[in-house]
Short mmCIF file of C-alpha atoms and ligand atoms in Angstrom, two decimals:
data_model
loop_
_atom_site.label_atom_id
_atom_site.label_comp_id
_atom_site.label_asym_id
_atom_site.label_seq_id
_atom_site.Cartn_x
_atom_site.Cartn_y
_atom_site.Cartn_z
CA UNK A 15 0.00 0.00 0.00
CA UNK A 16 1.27 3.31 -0.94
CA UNK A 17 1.68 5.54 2.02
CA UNK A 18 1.73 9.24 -0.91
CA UNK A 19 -0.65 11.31 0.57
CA UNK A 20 0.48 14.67 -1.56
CA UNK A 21 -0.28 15.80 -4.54
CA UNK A 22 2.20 18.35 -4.87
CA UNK A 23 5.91 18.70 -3.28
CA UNK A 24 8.22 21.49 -2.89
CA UNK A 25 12.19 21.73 -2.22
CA UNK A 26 13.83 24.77 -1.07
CA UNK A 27 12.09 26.49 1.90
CA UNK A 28 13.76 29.63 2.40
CA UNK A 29 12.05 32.80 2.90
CA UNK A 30 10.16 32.59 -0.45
CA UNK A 31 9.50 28.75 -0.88
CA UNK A 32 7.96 28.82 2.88
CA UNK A 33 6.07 31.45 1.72
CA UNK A 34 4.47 29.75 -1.44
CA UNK A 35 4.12 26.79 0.61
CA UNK A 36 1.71 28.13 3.11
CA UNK A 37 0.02 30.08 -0.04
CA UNK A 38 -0.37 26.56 -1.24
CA UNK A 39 -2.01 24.94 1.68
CA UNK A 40 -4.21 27.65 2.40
CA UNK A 41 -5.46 27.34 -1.37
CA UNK A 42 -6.47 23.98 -0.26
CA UNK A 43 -3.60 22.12 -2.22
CA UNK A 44 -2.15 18.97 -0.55
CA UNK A 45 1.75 19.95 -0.18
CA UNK A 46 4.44 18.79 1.17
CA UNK A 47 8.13 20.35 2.02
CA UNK A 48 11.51 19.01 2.00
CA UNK A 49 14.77 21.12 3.54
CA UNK A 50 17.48 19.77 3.72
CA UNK A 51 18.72 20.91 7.22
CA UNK A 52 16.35 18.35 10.11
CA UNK A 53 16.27 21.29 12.21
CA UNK A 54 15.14 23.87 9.34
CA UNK A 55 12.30 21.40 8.61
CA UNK A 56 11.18 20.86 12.18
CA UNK A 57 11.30 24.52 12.88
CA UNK A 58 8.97 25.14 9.64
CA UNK A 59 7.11 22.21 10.30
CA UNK A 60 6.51 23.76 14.31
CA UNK A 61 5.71 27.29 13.48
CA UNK A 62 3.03 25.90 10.60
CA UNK A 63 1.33 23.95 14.22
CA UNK A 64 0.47 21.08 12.54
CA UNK A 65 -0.26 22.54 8.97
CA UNK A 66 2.49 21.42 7.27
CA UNK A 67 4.45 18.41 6.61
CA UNK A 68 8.38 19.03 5.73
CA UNK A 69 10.58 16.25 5.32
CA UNK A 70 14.46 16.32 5.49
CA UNK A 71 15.25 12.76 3.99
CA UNK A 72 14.50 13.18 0.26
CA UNK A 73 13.76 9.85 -0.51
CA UNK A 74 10.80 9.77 2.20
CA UNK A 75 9.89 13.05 0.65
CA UNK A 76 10.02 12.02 -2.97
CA UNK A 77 7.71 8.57 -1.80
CA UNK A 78 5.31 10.85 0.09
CA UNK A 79 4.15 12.68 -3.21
CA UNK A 80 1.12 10.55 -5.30
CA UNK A 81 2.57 9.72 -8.75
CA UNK A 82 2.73 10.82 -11.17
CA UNK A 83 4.97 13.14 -9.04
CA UNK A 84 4.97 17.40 -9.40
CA UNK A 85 7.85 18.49 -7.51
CA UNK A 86 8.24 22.64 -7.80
CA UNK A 87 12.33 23.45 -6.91
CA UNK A 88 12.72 27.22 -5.37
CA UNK A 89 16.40 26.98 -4.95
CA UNK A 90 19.70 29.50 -5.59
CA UNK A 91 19.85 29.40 -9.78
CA UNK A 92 23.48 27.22 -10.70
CA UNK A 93 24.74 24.46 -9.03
CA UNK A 94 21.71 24.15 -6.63
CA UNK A 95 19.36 23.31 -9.20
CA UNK A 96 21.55 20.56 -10.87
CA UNK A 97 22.59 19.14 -7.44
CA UNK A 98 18.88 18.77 -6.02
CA UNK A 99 18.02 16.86 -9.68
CA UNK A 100 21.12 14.64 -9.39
CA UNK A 101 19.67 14.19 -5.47
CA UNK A 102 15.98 13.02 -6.54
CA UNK A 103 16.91 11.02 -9.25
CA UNK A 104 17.53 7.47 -8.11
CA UNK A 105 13.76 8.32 -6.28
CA UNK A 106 11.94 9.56 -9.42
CA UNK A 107 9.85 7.51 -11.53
CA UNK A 108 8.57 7.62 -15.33
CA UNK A 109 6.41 10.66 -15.94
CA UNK A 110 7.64 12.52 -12.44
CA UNK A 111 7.14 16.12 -13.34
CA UNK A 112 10.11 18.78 -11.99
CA UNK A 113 9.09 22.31 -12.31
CA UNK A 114 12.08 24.57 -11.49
CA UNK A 115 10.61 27.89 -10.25
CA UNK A 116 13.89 29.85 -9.30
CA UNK A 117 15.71 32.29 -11.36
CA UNK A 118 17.51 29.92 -13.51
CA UNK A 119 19.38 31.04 -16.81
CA UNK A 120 16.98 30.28 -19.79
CA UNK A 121 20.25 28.18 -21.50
CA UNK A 122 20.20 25.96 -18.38
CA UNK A 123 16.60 25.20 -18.62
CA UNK A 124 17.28 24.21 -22.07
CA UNK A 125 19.90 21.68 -20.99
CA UNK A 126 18.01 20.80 -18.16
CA UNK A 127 14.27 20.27 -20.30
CA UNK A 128 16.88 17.73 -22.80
CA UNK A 129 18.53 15.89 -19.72
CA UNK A 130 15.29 15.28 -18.31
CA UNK A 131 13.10 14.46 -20.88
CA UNK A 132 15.73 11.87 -22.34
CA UNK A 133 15.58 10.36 -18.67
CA UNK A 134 12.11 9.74 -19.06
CA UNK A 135 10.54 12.61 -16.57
CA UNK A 136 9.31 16.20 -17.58
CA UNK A 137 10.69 19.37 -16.44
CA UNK A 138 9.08 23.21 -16.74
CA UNK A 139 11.54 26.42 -16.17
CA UNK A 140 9.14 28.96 -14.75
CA UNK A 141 9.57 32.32 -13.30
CA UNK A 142 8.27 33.48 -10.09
CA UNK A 143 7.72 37.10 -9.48
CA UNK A 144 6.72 39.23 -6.41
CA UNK A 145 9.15 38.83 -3.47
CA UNK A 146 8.34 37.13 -0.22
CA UNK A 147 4.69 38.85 -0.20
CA UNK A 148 3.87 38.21 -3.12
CA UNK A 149 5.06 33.91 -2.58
CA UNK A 150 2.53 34.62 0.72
CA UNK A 151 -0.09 35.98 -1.01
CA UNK A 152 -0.10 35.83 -4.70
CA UNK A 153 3.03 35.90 -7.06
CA UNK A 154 2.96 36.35 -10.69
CA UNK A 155 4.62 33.69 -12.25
CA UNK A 156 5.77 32.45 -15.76
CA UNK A 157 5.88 28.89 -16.91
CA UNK A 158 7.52 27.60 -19.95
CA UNK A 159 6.52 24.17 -21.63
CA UNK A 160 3.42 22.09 -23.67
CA UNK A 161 -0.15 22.63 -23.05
CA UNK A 162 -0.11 19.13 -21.44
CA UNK A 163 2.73 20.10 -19.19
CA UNK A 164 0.73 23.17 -17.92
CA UNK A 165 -2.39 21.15 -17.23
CA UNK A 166 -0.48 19.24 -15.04
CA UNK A 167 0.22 21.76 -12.86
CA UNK A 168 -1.70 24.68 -13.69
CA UNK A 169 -4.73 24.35 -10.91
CA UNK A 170 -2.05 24.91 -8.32
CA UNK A 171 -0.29 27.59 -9.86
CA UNK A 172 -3.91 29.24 -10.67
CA UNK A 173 -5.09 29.06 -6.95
CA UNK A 174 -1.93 30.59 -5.63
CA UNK A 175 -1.29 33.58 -8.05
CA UNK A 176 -2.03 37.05 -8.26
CA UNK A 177 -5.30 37.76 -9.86
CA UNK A 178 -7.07 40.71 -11.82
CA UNK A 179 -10.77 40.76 -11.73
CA UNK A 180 -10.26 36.70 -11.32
CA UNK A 181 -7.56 36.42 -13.75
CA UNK A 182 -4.57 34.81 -12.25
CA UNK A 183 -1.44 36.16 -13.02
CA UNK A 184 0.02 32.64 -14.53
CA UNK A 185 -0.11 31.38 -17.98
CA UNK A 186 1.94 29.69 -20.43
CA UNK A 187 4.43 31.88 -21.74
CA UNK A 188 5.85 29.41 -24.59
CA UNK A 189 7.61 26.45 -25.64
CA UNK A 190 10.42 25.21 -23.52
CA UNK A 191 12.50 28.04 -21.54
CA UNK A 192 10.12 30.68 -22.51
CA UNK A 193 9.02 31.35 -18.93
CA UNK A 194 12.41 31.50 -17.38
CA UNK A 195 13.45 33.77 -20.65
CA UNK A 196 10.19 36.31 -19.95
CA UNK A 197 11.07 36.49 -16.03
CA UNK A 198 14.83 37.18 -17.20
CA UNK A 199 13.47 40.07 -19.12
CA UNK A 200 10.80 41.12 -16.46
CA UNK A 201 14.22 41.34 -14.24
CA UNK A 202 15.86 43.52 -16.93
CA UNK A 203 13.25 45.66 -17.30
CA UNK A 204 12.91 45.88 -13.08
CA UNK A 205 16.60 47.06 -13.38
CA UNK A 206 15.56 49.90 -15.78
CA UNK A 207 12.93 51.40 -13.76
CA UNK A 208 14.60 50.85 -10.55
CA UNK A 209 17.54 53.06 -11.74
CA UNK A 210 15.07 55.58 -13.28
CA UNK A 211 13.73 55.99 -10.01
CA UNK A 212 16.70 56.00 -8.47
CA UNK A 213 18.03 59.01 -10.93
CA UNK A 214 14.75 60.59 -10.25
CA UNK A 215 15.58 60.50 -6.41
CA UNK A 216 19.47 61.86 -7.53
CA UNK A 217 17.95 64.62 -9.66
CA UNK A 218 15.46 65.94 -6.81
CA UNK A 219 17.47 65.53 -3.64
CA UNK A 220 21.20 66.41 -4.68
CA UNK A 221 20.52 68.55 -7.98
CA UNK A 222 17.25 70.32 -6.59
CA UNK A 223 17.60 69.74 -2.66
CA UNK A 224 14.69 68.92 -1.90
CA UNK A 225 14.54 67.14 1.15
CA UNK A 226 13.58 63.53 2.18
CA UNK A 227 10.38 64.31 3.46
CA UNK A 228 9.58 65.96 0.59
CA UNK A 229 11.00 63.58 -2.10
CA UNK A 230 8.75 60.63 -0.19
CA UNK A 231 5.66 62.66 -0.59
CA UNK A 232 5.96 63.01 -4.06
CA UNK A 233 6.39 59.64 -4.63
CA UNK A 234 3.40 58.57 -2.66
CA UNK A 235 1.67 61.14 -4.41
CA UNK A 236 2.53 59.68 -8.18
CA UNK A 237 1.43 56.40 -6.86
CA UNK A 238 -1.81 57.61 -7.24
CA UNK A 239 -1.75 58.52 -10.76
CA UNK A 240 -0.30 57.43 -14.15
CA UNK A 241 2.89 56.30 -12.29
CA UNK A 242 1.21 53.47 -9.87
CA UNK A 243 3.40 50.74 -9.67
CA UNK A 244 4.53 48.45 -7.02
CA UNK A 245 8.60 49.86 -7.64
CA UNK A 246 7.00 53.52 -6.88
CA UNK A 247 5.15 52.42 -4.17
CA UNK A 248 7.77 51.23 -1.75
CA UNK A 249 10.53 54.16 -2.69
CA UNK A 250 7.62 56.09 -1.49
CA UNK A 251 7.98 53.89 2.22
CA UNK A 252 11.77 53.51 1.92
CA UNK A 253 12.19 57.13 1.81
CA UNK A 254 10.15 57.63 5.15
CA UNK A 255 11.82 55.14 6.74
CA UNK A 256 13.59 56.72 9.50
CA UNK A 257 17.10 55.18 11.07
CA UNK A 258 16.58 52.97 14.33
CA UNK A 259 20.59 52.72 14.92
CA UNK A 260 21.06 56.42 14.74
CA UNK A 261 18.98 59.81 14.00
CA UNK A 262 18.43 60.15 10.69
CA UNK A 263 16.44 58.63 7.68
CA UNK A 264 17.47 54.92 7.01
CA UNK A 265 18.09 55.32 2.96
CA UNK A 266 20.98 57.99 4.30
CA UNK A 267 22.77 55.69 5.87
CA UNK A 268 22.84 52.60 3.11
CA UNK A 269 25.48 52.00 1.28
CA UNK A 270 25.40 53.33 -2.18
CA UNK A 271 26.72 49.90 -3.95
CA UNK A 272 23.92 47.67 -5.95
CA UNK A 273 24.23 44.51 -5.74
CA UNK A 274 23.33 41.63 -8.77
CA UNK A 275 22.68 38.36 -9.39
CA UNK A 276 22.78 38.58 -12.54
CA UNK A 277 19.53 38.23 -14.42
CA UNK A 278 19.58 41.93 -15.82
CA UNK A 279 22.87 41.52 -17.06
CA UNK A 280 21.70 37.93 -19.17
CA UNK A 281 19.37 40.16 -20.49
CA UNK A 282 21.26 43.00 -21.98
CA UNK A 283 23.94 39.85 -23.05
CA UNK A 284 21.02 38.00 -24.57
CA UNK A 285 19.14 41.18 -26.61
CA UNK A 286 22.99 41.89 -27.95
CA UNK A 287 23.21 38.26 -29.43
CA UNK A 288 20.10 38.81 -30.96
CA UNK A 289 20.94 42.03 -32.20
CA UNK A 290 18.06 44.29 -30.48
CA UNK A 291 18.65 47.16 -28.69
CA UNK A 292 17.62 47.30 -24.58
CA UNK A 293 19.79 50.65 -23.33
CA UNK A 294 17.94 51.75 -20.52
CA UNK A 295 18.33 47.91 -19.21
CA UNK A 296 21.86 48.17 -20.29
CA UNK A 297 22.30 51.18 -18.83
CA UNK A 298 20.87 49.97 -15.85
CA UNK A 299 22.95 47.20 -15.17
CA UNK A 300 26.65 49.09 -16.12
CA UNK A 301 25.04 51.93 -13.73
CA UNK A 302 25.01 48.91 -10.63
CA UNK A 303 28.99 47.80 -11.73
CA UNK A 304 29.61 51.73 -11.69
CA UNK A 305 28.61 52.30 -8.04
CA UNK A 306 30.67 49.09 -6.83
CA UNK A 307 34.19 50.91 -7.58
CA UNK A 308 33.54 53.20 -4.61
CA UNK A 309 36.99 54.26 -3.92
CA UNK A 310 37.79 55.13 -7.29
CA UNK A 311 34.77 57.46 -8.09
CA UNK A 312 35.58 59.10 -4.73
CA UNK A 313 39.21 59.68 -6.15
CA UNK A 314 37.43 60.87 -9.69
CA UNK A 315 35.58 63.31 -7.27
CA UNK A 316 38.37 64.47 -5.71
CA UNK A 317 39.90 65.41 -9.33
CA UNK A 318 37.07 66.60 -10.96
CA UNK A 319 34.88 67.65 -8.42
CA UNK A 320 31.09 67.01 -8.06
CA UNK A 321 27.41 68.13 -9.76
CA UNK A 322 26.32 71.26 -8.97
CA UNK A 323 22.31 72.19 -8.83
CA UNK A 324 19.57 72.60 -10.90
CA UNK A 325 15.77 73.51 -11.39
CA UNK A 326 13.00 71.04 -12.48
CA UNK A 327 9.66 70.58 -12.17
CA UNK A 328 7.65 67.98 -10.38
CA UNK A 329 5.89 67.74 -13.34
CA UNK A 330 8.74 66.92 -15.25
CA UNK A 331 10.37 64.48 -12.93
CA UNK A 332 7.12 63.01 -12.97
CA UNK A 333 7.51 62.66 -17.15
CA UNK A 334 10.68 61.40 -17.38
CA UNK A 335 9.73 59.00 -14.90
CA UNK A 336 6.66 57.79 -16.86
CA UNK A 337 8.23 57.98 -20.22
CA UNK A 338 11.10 56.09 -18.91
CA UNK A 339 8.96 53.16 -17.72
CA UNK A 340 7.04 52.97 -20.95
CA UNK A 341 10.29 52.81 -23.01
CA UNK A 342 11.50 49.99 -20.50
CA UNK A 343 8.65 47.78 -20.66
CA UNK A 344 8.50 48.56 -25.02
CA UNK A 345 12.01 47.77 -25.26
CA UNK A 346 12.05 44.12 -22.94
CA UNK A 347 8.53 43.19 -24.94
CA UNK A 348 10.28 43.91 -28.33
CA UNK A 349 12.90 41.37 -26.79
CA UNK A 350 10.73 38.62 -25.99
CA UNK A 351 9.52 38.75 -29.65
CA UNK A 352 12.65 38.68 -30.99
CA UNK A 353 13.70 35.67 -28.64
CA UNK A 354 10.35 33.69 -29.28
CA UNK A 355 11.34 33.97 -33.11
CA UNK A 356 14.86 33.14 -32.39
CA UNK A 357 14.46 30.66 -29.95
CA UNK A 358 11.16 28.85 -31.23
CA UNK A 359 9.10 29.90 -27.67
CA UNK A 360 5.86 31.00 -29.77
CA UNK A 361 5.04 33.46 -26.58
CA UNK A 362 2.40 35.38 -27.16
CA UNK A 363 2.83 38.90 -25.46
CA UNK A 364 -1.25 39.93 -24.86
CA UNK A 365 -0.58 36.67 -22.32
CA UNK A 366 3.17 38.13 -21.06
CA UNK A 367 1.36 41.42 -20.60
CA UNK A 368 -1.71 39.71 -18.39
CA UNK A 369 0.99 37.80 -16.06
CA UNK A 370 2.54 40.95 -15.50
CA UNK A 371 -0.67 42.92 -14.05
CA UNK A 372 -0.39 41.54 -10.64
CA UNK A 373 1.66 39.94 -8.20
CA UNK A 374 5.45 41.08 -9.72
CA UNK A 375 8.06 43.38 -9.11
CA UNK A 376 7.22 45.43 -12.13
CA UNK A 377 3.28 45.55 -12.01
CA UNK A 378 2.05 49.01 -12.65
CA UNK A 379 -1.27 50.64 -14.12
CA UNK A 380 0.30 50.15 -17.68
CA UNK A 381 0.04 47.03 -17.65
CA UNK A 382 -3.40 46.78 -18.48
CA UNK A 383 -2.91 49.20 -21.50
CA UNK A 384 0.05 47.34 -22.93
CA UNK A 385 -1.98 44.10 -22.70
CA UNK A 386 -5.06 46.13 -24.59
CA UNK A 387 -2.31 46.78 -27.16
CA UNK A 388 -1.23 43.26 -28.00
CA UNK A 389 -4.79 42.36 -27.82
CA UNK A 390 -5.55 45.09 -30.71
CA UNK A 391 -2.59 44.23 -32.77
CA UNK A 392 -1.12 40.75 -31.70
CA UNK A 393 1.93 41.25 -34.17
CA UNK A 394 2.89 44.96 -33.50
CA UNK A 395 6.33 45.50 -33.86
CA UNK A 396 6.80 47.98 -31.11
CA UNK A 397 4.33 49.11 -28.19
CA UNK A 398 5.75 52.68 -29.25
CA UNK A 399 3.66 52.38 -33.04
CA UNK A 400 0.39 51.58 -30.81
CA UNK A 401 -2.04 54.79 -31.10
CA UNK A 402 -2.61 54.96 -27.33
CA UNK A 403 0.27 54.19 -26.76
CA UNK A 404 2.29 57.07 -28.91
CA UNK A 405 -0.40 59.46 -27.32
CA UNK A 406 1.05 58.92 -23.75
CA UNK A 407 4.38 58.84 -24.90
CA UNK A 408 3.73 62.45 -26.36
CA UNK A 409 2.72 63.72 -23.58
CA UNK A 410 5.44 62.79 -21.16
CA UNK A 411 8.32 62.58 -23.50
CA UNK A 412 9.02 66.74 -22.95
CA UNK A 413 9.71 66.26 -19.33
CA UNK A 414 12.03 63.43 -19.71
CA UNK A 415 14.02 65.76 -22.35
CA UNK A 416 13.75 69.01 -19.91
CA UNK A 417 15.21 66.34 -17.24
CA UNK A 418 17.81 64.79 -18.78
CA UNK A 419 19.16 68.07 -20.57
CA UNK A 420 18.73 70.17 -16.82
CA UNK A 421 20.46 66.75 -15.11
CA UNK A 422 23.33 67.02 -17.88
CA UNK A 423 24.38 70.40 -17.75
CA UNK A 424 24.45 70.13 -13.71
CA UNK A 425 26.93 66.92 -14.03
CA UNK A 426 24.18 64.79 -12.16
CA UNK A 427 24.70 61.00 -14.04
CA UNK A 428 20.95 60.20 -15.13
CA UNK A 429 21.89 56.61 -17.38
CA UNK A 430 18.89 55.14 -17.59
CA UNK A 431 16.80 58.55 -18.76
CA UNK A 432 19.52 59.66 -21.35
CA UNK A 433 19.47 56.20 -22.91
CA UNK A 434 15.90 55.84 -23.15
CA UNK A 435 15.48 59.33 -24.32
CA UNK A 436 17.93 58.40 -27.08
CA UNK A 437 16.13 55.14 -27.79
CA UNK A 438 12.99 57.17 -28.00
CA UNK A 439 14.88 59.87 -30.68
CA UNK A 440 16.51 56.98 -32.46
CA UNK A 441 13.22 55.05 -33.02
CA UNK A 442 11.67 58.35 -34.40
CA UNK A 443 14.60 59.20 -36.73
CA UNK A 444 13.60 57.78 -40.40
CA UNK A 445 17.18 58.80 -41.11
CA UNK A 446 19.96 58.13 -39.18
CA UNK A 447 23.59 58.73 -39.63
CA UNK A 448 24.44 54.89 -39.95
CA UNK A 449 25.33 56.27 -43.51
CA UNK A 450 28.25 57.58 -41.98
CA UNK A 451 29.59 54.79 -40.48
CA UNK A 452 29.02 52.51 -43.88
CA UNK A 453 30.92 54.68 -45.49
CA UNK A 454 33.58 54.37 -42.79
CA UNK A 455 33.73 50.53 -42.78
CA UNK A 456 33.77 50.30 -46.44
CA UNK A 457 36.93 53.45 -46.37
CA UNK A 458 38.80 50.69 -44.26
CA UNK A 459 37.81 47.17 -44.90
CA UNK A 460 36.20 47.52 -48.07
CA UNK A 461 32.58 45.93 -46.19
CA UNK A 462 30.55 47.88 -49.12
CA UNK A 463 27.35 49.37 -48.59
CA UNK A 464 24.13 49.60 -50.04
CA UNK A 465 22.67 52.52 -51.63
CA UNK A 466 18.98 54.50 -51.30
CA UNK A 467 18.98 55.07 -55.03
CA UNK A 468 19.75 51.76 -56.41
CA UNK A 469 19.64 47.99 -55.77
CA UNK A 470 22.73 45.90 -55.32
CA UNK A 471 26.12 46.34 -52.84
CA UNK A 472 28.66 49.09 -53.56
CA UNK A 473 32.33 49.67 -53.03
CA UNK A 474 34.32 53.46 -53.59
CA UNK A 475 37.92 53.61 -53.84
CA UNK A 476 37.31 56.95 -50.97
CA UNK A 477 40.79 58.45 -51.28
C1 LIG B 519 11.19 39.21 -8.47
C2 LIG B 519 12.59 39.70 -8.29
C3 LIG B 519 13.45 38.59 -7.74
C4 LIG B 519 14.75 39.05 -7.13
C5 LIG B 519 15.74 39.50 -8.14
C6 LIG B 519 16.76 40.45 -7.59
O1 LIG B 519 10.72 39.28 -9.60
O2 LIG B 519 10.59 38.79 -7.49
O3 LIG B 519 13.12 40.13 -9.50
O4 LIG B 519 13.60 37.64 -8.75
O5 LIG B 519 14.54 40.01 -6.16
O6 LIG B 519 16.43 38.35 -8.58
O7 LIG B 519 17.73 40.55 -8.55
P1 LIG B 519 19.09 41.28 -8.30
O8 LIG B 519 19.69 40.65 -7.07
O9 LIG B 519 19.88 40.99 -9.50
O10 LIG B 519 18.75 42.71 -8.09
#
């Protein structure tokens, strides 16, 4: 007799798989938990009183699941995820179904989907979006595979997740590692606005000195509008935050190094291989490796000395912001269509678009629009030809332009809003000077070029 009284099993119970897990049970899922450490699993297992089952022997944790198995794995991305695998194996049986739910690199998922499937078991890369809260009380998340994959597991993942007027915030986003590829590119695009903000904060506090108070009140107050967005909600609380080691607000007192693990960075590597341009996330992520080397920007300081101040307008800071963000999420969408071409993933983007409403890091009242787009016109190239779209964009794109030029000429570094205001001019250029640099590359290596008058390739003798 089999003693598998679960119908669902999940390894890796740190903060955000013992979130999920209670999310689970209280969705009226039978789970179970494994953790490695005995004393990690009895403590879960103790402050759940009673709720939850957690194993720490794998094997009695693999047997305790009904077969066919779903196990969901919410560990580190690398080595973790192919060490747990290698761990369950000898316990896994035909038509066991792994579903790896951390932040894994789409190329791993890839190599993970083949190694599996030859072995006889499935396996889904899917992205999981929304922090510890949003594991507790509704994520958005992002799984890649079949149809018949997702029906497997889809109930769960429906009852858990964020939802918009009943919609859950989960859905197929394409073939194989299409949902670890769109959460890659969520995290790019949360890099982008992050920084934005982040400028935004730079721009208002050391170029127009306003003070914290102040710069926390405005944020709360675009929250309300055009600008409402989980990312702009909590600078909002983070400013306010006052020190509890010393007098003071909190945000003051914080290092100014960003930290990575890496997923924005994949995706400004990935959108170069495939030849499409992402600068604000680029600019994002090279803005993060700037502010590690500490001690030599404050020797470049000491040289060349600091920004001085400037004038802007709420208004305008409120512009730049918005504009920024709609260039961000325009530019990672253009990606994913690139990548589903590239890659095979078939994703459609109205669907990316719904996932994103609710539940993750970069959920905002756009959303909605953007999905309204796709909806409209499935195959638009870019969100930035949509009608409604280009309207919005109109109307903020003179503040981020009165922002960036005012944050330029007083030396304050605004990356992300320069490179998506230049995204934004290069997009509506017809004619740009890539004449110039044909001309160049045939000059020197004879590369030819093509001209606007006539069909075929041509070469000059320049000198
Ligand atoms: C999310 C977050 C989450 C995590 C990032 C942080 O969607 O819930 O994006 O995945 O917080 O991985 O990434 P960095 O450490 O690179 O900032």
């Amino acid at each position: 007799m089999s003693d598998a009284n679960y119908d669902f099993g999940l390894i890796g119970l740190g903060t955000m798989g013992h979130a999920l897990l209670l999310n689970m049970l209280d969705n009226g899922n039978t789970v179970v938990g494994y953790n490695r450490t005995p004393s990690k699993a009895a403590e879960i297992e103790a402050l759940s009183e009673g709720r939850l089952k957690v194993y720490s022997d794998l094997e009695a944790f693999v047997k305790s699941i009904r077969k066919p198995r779903a196990i969901m794995l919410l560990v580190t991305a690398g080595k973790a995820v192919d060490d747990v695998i290698a761990g369950m194996l000898p316990y896994l049986e035909p038509d066991d179904f792994i579903i790896d739910g951390g932040n894994s690199h789409f190329r791993d998922t890839d190599r993970r989907i083949g190694y599996m499937t030859e072995k006889g078991f499935g396996f889904m890369g899917m992205g999981v979006s929304g922090g510890e809260d949003g594991a507790r009380f509704g994520p958005s998340m992002m799984p890649g595979g079949t149809p018949a994959q997702y029906d497997r597991v889809g109930k769960v993942f429906e009852s858990v997740a964020a939802k918009v007027d009943g919609v859950p915030c989960v859905a197929l986003m394409g073939n194989g590692s299409a949902g670890h590829y769109v959460k890659m590119v969520h995290n790019g695009i949360e890099y982008g606005i992050m920084q934005a903000i982040a400028e935004v904060y730079d721009v208002l506090r050391r170029g127009a000195g306003k003070d914290m108070p102040y710069a926390a009140n405005l944020f709360h107050t675009w929250n309300q509008g055009e600008l409402a967005s989980f990312l702009i909600e909590i600078t909002a609380t983070v400013l306010k935050k006052e020190d509890e080691l010393a007098d003071g607000w909190l945000v003051d007192k914080i290092s100014d190094k960003a930290r990575a693990k890496g997923t924005g960075k994949w995706t400004s590597q990935d959108a170069m291989d495939l030849g499409i341009p992402v600068p604000a996330i680029d600019a994002a992520v090279s803005a993060r490796e700037l502010s590690e080397s500490k001690p030599l920007r404050q020797q470049a300081e000491a040289i060349y000395g600091s920004a001085g101040t400037l004038g802007v307008s709420d208004q305008d800071l409120h512009d730049a912001l918005l504009a920024t963000m709609l260039l961000s999420y325009a530019m990672g969408l253009t990606q994913i269509r690139a990548a589903s071409a590239e890659y095979g993933y078939e994703s459609n983007l109205e669907t990316v678009a719904t996932v994103w409403r609710a539940g993750c890091i970069i959920r905002s009242v756009q959303l909605e629009p953007i999905r309204a787009a796709f909806a409209k016109n499935p195959d638009l190239a870019s969100l930035l030809l949509d009608d409604a779209y280009a309207a919005k964009l109109k109307g903020c794109v003179d503040g981020l332009r009165n922002v960036v030029a005012s944050a330029q000429k007083a030396g304050i570094p605004v990356p992300v809003l320069s490179a998506s205001l230049a995204y934004f001019d290069g997009i509506r250029s017809g004619r740009l000077p890539a004449n110039v640099i044909q001309a160049q590359r045939d000059y020197f290596g004879a590369h030819t070029y093509e001209r606007l008058d006539q069909e075929g390739s041509f070469h000059s003798k320049w000198a």
